[in-house]
Amino acid sequence: MKIQSVRGVKDILPGEIAKWQWVEKTAHEIFSRYGFSEIRLPIFEKTALFSRSIGETSDIVEKEMYTFDDRGGDQITLRPEGTASVVRSYIQHKMYNPPSLLKLYYMGPMFRYERPQAGRFRQFYQIGAEAMGSASPLVDFEVMTMLIAFFNKLGLKDLRLEINSLGCPDCRPAYRETLKSAIREHLDELCGNCNQRYERNPLRVLDCKVEKDRQIAEGLPKSKDHLCEVCQENFNKVQSMLDTAGTPYNINPKLVRGLDYYTRTTFEVTSENLGSQNAICGGGRYDSLVEEFEGPSTPCFGFALGMERLISLLDSEETDGLNSKPDIYIVCLGEAAVSHSLNMVHDLRYAGISVERDYESGSMKSQMRKANKMQAQFVLILGDNEIQSGKYNLKNMDTGDQIEVSANSLLETLRSQLTG
Ligand SMILES: [Zn+2]
Ligand SMILES: [Zn+2]
């Protein structure tokens, strides 16, 4: 019996890994320029961490978590998202001391038991960042614009930034009640799902995907019209900073996000090239989550983005050159040549040149075929004559040009030719 991978998960194969590595490298570069440090978190945590942070009533906790008892009888869950672990770690390691803005990012696999469908996986990958310890709208602005810079570096086009404000513990309870009573007037028109959850989570009615419900939602009260003075001032500041910086955005009052812990600014980056599920990235402010886990009051702002969707948007023109090709292929004719090549190949690789070779003592023709297939930029043929004379022919496979180089000048010549 052949064993196959589990339904809903996939391998990332060598042919596509260059894109993944490029995205990750770009994230490391851009995020660190904004003062973010990477944090590497465990893949699994105690189940209670997620049920408390994400909210018992969310789809994730109700239906999608990979939860099991380990051999010691502890309830364990494969992480469905990253924020809860960051918050847990922040408190556990007292990263709030000394008090200052701490900027963290993470990347890696997340797990949700969802119905497998195109572009959805049960093990999927996210990159996320959390800025912890400031309520300043400048943080909201910087994190959102960092993301835009990141996407621009990757060559993504046709992106939209959508923002909303969900209010705070001072103004949200009253808004929720107002929203609930407005929803009650439409209960017989709304879908079953909305009927079921509007009491516990009325905000989700605003982003129901059922077409009729979407029309009704247009007429329901919006959080942005029910903000307290502080929330209103914050939201105004975020907008005026985006205006000043010339960053285009839309206010989307239906943007409520699935998770209970968001407060004030929430946002999504969407792409016109993704169809109906068009968000690549979402996030926002969560000012009370750290306190809910018995940490000190720590206002936070963060986001998470889906790698699979992001990678599906990369322009092949930008990524075609990413797959690694050898700088040089060394063709060896005979045993003496193989011996002679051992240190030559090692020295070139050690000096930063990527070198490929034949491992099967093939004929000259078969070795040249391999060099061509790998798209090596140069080929060097090593036979008895070359070893004796210490002079090699270096062939540029793009131009067909051949130059004679000595053993001593090989590295230098390659370096100048490769950079030139
Ligand atoms: Zn408020
Ligand atoms: Zn609905």
Short mmCIF file of C-alpha atoms and ligand atoms in Angstrom, two decimals, residues 190-195 197 204-205 208-210 213-214, ligand 2:
data_model
loop_
_atom_site.label_atom_id
_atom_site.label_comp_id
_atom_site.label_asym_id
_atom_site.label_seq_id
_atom_site.Cartn_x
_atom_site.Cartn_y
_atom_site.Cartn_z
CA LEU A 190 -31.88 36.82 7.12
CA CYS A 191 -30.23 33.42 6.58
CA GLY A 192 -30.27 30.64 9.18
CA ASN A 193 -26.67 31.21 10.11
CA CYS A 194 -27.30 34.87 10.91
CA ASN A 195 -30.42 33.97 12.90
CA ARG A 197 -25.47 33.74 15.79
CA ARG A 204 -20.85 38.85 11.90
CA VAL A 205 -24.25 39.54 10.29
CA CYS A 208 -22.48 37.46 5.89
CA LYS A 209 -21.79 36.32 2.34
CA VAL A 210 -25.43 35.54 1.43
CA ASP A 213 -28.18 39.43 3.72
CA ARG A 214 -25.59 41.69 2.17
ZN ZN B 2 -26.57 35.58 6.80
#
